[in-house]
PDB file of C-alpha atoms in Angstrom:
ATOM      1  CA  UNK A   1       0.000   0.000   0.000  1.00 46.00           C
ATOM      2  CA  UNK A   2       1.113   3.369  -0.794  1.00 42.00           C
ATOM      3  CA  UNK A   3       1.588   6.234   1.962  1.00 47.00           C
ATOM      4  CA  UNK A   4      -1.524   8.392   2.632  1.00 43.00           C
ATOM      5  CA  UNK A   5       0.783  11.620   1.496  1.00 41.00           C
ATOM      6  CA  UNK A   6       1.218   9.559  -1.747  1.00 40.00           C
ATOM      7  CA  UNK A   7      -2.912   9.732  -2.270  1.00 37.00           C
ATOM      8  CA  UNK A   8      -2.940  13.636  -1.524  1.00 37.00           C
ATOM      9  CA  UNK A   9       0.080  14.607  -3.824  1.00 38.00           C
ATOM     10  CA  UNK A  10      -1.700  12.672  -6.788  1.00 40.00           C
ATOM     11  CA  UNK A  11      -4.818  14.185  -6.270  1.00 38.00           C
ATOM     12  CA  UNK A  12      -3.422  17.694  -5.824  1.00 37.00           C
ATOM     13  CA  UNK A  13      -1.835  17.021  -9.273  1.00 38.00           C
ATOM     14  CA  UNK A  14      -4.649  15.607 -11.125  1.00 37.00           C
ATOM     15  CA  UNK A  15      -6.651  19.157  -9.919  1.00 35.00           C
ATOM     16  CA  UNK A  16      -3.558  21.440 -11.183  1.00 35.00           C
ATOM     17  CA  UNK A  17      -3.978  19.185 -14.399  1.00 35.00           C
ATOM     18  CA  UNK A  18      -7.543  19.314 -15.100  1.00 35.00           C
ATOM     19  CA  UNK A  19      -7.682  23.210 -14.328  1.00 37.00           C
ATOM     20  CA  UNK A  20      -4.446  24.695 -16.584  1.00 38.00           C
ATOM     21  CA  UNK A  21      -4.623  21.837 -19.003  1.00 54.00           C
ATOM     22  CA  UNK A  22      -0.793  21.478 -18.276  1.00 71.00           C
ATOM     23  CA  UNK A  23       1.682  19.623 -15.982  1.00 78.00           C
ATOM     24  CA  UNK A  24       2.232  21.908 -12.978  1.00 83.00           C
ATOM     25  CA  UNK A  25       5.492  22.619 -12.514  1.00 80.00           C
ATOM     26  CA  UNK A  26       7.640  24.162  -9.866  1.00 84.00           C
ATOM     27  CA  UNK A  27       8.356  27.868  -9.970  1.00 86.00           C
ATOM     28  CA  UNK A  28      11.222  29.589  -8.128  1.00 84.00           C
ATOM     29  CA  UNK A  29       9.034  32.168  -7.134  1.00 88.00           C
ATOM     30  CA  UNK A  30       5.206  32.212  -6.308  1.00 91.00           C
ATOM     31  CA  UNK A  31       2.925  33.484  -9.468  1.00 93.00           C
ATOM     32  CA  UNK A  32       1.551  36.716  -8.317  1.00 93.00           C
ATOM     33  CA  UNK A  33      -1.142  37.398 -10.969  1.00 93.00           C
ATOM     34  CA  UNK A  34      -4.064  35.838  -8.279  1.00 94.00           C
ATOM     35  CA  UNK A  35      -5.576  32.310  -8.190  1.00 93.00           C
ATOM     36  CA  UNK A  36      -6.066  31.947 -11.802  1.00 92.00           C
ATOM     37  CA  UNK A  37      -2.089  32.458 -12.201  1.00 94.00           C
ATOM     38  CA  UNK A  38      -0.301  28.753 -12.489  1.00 93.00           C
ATOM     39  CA  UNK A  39       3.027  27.210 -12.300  1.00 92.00           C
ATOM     40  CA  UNK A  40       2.837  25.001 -15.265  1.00 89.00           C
ATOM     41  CA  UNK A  41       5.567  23.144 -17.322  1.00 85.00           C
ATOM     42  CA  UNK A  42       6.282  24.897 -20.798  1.00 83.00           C
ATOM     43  CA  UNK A  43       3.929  27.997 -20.387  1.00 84.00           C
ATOM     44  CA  UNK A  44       3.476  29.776 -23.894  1.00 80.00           C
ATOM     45  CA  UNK A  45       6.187  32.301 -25.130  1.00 80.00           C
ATOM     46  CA  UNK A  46       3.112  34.494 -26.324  1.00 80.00           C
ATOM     47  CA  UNK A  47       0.587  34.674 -23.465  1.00 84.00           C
ATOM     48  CA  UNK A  48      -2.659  36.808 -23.910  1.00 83.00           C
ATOM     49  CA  UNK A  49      -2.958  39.892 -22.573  1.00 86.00           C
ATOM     50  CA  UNK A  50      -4.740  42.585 -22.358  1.00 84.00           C
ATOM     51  CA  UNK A  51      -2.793  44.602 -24.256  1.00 78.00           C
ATOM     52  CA  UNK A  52      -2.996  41.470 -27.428  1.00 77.00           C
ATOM     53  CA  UNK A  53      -6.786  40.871 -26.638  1.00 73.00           C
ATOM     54  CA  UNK A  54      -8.145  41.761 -30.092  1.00 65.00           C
ATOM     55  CA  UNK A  55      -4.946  40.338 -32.000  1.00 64.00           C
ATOM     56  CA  UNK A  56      -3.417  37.949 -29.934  1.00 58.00           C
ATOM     57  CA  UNK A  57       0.841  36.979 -31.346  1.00 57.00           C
ATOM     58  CA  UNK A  58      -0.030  34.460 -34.466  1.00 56.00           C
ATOM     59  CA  UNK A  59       1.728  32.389 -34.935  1.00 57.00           C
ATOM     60  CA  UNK A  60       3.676  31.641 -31.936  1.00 62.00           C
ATOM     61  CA  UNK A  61       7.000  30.027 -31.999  1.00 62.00           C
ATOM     62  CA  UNK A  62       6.997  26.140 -30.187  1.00 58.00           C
ATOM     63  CA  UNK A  63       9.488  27.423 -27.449  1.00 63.00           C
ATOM     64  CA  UNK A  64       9.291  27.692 -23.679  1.00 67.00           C
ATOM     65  CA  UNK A  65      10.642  27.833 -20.179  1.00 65.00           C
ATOM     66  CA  UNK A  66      11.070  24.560 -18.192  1.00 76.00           C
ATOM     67  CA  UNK A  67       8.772  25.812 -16.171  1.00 83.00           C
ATOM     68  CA  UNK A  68       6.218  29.303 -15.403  1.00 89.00           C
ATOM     69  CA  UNK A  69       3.181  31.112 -14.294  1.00 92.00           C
ATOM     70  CA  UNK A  70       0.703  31.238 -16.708  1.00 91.00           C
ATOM     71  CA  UNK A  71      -2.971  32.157 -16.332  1.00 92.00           C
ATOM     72  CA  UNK A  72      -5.494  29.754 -16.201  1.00 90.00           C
ATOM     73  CA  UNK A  73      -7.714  28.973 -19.823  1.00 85.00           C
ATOM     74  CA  UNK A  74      -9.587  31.793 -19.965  1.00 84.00           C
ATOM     75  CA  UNK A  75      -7.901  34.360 -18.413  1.00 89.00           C
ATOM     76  CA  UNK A  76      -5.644  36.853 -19.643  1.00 88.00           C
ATOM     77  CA  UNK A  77      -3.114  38.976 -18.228  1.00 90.00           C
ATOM     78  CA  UNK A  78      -3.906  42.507 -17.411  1.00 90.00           C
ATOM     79  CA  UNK A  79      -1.223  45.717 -16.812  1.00 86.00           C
ATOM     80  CA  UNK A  80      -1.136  45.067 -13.278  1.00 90.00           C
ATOM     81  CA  UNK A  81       0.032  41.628 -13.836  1.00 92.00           C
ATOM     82  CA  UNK A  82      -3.041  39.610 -12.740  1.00 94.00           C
ATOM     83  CA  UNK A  83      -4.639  36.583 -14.536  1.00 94.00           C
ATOM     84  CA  UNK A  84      -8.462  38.431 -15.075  1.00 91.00           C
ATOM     85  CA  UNK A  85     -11.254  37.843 -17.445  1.00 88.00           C
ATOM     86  CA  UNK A  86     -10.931  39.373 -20.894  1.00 82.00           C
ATOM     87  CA  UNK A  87     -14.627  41.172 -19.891  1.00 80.00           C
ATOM     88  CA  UNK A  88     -12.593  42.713 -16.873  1.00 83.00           C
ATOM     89  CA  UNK A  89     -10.053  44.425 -18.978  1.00 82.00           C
ATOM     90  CA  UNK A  90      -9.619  47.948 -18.691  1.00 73.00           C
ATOM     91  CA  UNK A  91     -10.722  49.950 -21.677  1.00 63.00           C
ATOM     92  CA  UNK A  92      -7.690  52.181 -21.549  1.00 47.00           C
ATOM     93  CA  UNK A  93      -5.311  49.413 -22.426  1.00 49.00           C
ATOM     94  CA  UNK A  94      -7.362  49.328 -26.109  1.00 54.00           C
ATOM     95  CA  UNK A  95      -5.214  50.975 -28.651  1.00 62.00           C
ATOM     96  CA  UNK A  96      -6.796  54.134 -30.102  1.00 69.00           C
ATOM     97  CA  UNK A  97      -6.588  54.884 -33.916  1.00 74.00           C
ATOM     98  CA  UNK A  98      -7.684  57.685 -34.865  1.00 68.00           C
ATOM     99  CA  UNK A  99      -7.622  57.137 -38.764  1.00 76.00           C
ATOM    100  CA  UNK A 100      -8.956  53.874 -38.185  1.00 82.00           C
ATOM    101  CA  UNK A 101     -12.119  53.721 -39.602  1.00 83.00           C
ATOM    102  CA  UNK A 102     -14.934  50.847 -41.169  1.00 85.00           C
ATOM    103  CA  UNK A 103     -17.146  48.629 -39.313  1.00 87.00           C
ATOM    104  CA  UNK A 104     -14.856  44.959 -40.231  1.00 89.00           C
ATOM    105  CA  UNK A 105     -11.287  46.976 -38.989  1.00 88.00           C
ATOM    106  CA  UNK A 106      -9.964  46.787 -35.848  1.00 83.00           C
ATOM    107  CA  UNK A 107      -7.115  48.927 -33.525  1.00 80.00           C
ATOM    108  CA  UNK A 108      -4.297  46.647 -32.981  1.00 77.00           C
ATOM    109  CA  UNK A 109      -1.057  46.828 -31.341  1.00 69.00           C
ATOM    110  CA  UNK A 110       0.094  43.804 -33.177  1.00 71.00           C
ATOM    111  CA  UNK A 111       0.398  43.373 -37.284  1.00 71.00           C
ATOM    112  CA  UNK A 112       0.233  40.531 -38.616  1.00 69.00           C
ATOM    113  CA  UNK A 113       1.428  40.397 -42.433  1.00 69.00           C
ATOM    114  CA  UNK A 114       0.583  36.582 -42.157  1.00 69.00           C
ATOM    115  CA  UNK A 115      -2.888  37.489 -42.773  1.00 74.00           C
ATOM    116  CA  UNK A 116      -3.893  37.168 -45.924  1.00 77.00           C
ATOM    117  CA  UNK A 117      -5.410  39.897 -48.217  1.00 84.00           C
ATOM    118  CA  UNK A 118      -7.818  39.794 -51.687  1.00 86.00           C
ATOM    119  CA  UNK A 119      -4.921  40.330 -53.739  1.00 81.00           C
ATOM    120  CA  UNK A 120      -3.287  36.644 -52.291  1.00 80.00           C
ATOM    121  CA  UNK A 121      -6.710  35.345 -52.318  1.00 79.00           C
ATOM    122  CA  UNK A 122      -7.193  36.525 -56.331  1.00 78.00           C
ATOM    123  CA  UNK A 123      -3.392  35.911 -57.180  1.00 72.00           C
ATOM    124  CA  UNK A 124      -3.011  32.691 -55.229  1.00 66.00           C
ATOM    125  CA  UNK A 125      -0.357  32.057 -57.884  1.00 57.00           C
ATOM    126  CA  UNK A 126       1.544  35.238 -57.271  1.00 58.00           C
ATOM    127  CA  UNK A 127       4.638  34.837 -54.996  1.00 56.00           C
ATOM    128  CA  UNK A 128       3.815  36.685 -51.292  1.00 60.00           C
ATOM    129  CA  UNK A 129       6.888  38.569 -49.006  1.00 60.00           C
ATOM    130  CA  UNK A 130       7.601  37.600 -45.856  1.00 62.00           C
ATOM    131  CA  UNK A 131       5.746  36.684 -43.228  1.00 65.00           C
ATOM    132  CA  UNK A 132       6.185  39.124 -39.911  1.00 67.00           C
ATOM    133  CA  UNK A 133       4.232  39.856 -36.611  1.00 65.00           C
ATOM    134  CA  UNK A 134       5.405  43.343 -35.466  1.00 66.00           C
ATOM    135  CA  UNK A 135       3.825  44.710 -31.906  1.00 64.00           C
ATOM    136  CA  UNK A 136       5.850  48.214 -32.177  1.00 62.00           C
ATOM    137  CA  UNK A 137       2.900  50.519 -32.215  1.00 68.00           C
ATOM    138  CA  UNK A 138      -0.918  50.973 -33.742  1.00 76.00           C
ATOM    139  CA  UNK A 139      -2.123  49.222 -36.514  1.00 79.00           C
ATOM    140  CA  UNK A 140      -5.409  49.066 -37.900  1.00 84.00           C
ATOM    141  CA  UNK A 141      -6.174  45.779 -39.357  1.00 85.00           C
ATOM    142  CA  UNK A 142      -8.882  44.112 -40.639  1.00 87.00           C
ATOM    143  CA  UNK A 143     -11.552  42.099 -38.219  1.00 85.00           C
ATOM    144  CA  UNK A 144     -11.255  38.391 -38.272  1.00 81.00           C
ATOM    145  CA  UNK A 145     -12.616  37.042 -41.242  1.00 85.00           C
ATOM    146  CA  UNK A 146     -12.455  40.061 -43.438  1.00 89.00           C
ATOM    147  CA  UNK A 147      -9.426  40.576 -45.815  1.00 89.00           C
ATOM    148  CA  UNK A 148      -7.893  43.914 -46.600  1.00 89.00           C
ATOM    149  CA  UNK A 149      -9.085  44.851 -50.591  1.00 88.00           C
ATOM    150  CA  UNK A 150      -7.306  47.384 -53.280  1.00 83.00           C
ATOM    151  CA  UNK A 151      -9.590  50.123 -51.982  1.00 84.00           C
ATOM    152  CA  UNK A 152      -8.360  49.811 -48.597  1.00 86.00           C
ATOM    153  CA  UNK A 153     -11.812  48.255 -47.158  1.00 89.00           C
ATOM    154  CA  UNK A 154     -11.550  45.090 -44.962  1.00 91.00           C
ATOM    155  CA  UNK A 155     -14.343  42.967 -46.931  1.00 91.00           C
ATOM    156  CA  UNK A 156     -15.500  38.892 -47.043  1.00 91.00           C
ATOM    157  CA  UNK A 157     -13.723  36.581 -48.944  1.00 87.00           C
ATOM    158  CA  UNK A 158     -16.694  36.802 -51.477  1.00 86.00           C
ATOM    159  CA  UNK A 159     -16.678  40.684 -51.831  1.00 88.00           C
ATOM    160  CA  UNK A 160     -12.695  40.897 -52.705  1.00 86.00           C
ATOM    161  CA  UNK A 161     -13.454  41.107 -56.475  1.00 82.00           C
ATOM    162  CA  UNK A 162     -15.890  43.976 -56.284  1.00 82.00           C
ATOM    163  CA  UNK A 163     -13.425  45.750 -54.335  1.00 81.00           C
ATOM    164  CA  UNK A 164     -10.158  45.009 -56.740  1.00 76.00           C
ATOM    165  CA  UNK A 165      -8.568  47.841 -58.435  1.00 64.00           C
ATOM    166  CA  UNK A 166      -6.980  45.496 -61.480  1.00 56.00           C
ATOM    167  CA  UNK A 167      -4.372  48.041 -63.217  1.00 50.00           C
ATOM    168  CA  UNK A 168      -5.029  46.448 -66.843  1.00 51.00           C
ATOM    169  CA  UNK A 169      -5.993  48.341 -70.048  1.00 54.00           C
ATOM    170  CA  UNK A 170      -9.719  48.976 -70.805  1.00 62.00           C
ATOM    171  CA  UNK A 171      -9.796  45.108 -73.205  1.00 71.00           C
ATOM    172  CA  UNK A 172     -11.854  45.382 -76.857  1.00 78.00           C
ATOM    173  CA  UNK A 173     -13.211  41.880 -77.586  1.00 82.00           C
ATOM    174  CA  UNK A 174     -14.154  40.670 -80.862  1.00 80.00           C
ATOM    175  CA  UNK A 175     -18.276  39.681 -79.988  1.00 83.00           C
ATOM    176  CA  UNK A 176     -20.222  41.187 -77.145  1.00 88.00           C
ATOM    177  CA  UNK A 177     -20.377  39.108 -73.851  1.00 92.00           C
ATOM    178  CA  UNK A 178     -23.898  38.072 -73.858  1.00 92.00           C
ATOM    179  CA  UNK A 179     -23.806  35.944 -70.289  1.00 93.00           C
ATOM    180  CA  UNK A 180     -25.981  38.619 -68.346  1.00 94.00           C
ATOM    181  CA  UNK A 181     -24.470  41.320 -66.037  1.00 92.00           C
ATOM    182  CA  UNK A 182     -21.563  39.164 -64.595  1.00 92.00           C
ATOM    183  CA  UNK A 183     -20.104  38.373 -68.100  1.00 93.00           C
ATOM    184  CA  UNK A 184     -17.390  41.058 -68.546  1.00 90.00           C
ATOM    185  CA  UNK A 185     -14.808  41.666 -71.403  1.00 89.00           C
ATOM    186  CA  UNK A 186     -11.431  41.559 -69.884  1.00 83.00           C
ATOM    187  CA  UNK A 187      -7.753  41.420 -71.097  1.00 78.00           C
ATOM    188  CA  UNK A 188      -6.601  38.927 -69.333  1.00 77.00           C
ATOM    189  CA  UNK A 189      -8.614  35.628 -69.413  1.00 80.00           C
ATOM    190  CA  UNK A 190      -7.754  32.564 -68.054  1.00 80.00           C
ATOM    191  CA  UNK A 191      -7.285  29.400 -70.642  1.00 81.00           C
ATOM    192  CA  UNK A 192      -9.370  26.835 -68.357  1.00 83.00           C
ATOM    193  CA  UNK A 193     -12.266  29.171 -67.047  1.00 87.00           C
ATOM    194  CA  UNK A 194     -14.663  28.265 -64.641  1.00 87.00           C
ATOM    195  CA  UNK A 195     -17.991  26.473 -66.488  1.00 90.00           C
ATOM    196  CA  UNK A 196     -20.885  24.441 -64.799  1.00 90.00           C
ATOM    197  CA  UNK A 197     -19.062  21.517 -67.082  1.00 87.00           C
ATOM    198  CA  UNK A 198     -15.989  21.352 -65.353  1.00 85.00           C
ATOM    199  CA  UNK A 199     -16.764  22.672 -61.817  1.00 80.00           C
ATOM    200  CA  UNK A 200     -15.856  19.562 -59.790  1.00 76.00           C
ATOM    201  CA  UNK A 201     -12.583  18.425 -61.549  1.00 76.00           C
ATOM    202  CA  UNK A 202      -9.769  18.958 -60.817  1.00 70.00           C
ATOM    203  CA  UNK A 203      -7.907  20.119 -64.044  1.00 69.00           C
ATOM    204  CA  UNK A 204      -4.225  21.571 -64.589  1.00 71.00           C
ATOM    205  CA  UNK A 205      -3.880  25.050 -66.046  1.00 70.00           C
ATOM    206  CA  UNK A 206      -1.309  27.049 -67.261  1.00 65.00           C
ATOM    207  CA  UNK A 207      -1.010  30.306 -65.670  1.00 61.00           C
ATOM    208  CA  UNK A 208      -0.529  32.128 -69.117  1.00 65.00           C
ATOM    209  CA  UNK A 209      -4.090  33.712 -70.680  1.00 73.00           C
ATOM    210  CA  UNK A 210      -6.177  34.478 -73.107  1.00 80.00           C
ATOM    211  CA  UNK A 211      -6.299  38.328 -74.506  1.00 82.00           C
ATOM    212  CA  UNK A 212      -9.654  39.997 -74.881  1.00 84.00           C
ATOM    213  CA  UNK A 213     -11.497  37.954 -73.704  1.00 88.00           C
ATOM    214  CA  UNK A 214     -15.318  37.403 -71.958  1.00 91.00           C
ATOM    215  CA  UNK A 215     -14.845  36.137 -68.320  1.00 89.00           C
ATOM    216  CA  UNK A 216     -17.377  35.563 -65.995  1.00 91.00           C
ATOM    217  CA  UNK A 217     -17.229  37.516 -62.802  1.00 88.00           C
ATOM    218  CA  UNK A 218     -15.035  35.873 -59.186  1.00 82.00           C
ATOM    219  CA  UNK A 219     -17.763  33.639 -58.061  1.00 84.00           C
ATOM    220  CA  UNK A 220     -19.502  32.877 -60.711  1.00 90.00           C
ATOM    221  CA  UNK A 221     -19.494  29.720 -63.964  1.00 90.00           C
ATOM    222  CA  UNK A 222     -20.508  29.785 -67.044  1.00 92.00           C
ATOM    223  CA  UNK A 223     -23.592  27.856 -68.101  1.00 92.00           C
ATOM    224  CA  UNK A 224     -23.867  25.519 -70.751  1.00 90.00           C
ATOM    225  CA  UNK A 225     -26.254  28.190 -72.442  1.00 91.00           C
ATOM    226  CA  UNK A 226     -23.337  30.419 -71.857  1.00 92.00           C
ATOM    227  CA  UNK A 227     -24.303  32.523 -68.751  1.00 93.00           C
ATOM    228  CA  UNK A 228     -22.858  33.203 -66.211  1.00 94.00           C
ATOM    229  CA  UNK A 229     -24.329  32.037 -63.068  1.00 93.00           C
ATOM    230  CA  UNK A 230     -23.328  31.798 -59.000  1.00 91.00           C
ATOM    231  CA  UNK A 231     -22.233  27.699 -58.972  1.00 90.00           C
ATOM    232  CA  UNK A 232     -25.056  26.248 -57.584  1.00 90.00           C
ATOM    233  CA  UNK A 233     -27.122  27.360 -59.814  1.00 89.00           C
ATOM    234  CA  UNK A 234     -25.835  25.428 -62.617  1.00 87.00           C
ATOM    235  CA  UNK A 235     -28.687  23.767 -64.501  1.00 74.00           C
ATOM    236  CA  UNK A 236     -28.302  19.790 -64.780  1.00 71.00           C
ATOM    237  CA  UNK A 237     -26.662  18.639 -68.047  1.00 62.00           C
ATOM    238  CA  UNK A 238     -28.956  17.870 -70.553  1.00 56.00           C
ATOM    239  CA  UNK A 239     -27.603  18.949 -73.907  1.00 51.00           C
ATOM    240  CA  UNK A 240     -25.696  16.294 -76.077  1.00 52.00           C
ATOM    241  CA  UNK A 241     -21.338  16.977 -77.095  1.00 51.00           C
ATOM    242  CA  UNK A 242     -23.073  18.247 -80.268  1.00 51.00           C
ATOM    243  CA  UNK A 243     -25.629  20.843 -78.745  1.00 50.00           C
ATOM    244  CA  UNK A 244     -22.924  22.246 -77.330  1.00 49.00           C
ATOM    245  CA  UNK A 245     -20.321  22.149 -79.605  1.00 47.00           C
ATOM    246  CA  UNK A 246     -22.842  24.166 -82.315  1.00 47.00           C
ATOM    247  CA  UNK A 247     -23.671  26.626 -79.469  1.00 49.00           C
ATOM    248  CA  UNK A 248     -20.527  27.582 -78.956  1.00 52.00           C
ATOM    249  CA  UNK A 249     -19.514  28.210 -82.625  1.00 50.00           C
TER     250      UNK A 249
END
């Protein structure tokens, strides 16, 4: 049989464990930031603060102390060094941006060039530089889930085309694009465009295009009658290799 001291050492462990998620480990010094402030093994090099609330460091190198006070999951540290709840943050630690303005941006102290923007997300192709967090000062960055567009707007994914500012010459083409409003003349197509025919394989293009062309708008296939409609609106195959064939002629 083990010792009785053996039975309240585990059990004191097992509590540590299930509350920080993490092996408790043994600081030199007592963590000061309150109750919620633990001696763990391996605490994060990027803790949450206060200060990193809306933009917390991303991503965070795998590195850490032996051992450290951290504060407890859900709990971030505040100026006075205490382990609180993000709702008891003090408003004056919030950066203030005065030129920062649009409902989807943000006041940051961090910036995060990881992040990507409408230009990657249009140009996945084109090569990106490289990828830094700085936390030297203000930044205003876009809300989670928006992307920074041409026009300097922090939009949805599915927006970033109506808010690109393409620098291409105004394109002639040879017939007028008859697909509806989303058919455009551009003059720079792509050589495997997006149809309602091939919208689930998984075909190899060359990045190279076609000049003066009609191109359906970001988001949106071409039909087998030659509109351009949103993808799930593609109308179920019915015309024969030859209906199309003398369609598109």
């Amino acid at each position: 049989m083990f010792p009785l001291t053996f039975y309240y050492i585990t059990a004191a462990l097992l509590i540590t464990k299930v509350t920080s998620q993490k092996e408790p480990g043994i600081c030199e010094k007592p963590c000061e930031g309150g109750v919620h402030d633990l001696c763990v093994q391996c605490p994060t090099p990027c803790p949450k603060t206060c200060d990193n609330l809306n933009d917390p460091p991303s991503p965070c190198r795998a590195l850490c102390m032996v051992n450290g006070c951290e504060c407890e999951d859900g709990f971030v540290r505040n100026a006075k060094n205490q382990c609180v709840p993000p709702s008891k943050c003090p408003g004056k630690n919030t950066p203030s941006c005065p030129n920062c303005i649009g409902p989807n941006k943000q006041c940051s102290r961090c910036k995060n060039s990881c992040r990507k923007t409408c230009k990657e997300i249009l140009n996945p192709l084109e090569p990106t530089g490289p990828c830094l967090i700085s936390c030297s000062g203000k930044f205003c960055t876009c809300k989670d889930n928006y992307y920074l567009a041409d026009d300097g707007e922090c939009v949805l994914e599915e927006d970033c085309y109506a808010h690109s500012n393409p620098i291409e010459p105004s394109p002639i083409c040879e017939k007028p694009c008859n697909g509806g409003e989303h058919d455009k003349c551009v003059s720079c197509g792509s050589r495997c465009p997006l149809t309602c025919d091939n919208l689930h394989s998984n075909q190899m293009c060359t990045a190279d295009c076609v000049l003066n062309v009609c191109r359906c708008d970001h988001g949106y296939a071409r039909a087998f009658d030659g509109r351009c409609v949103r993808p799930e609106k593609c109308p179920a195959k019915t015309h024969s290799c030859q209906e199309k064939y003398t369609k598109l002629k």
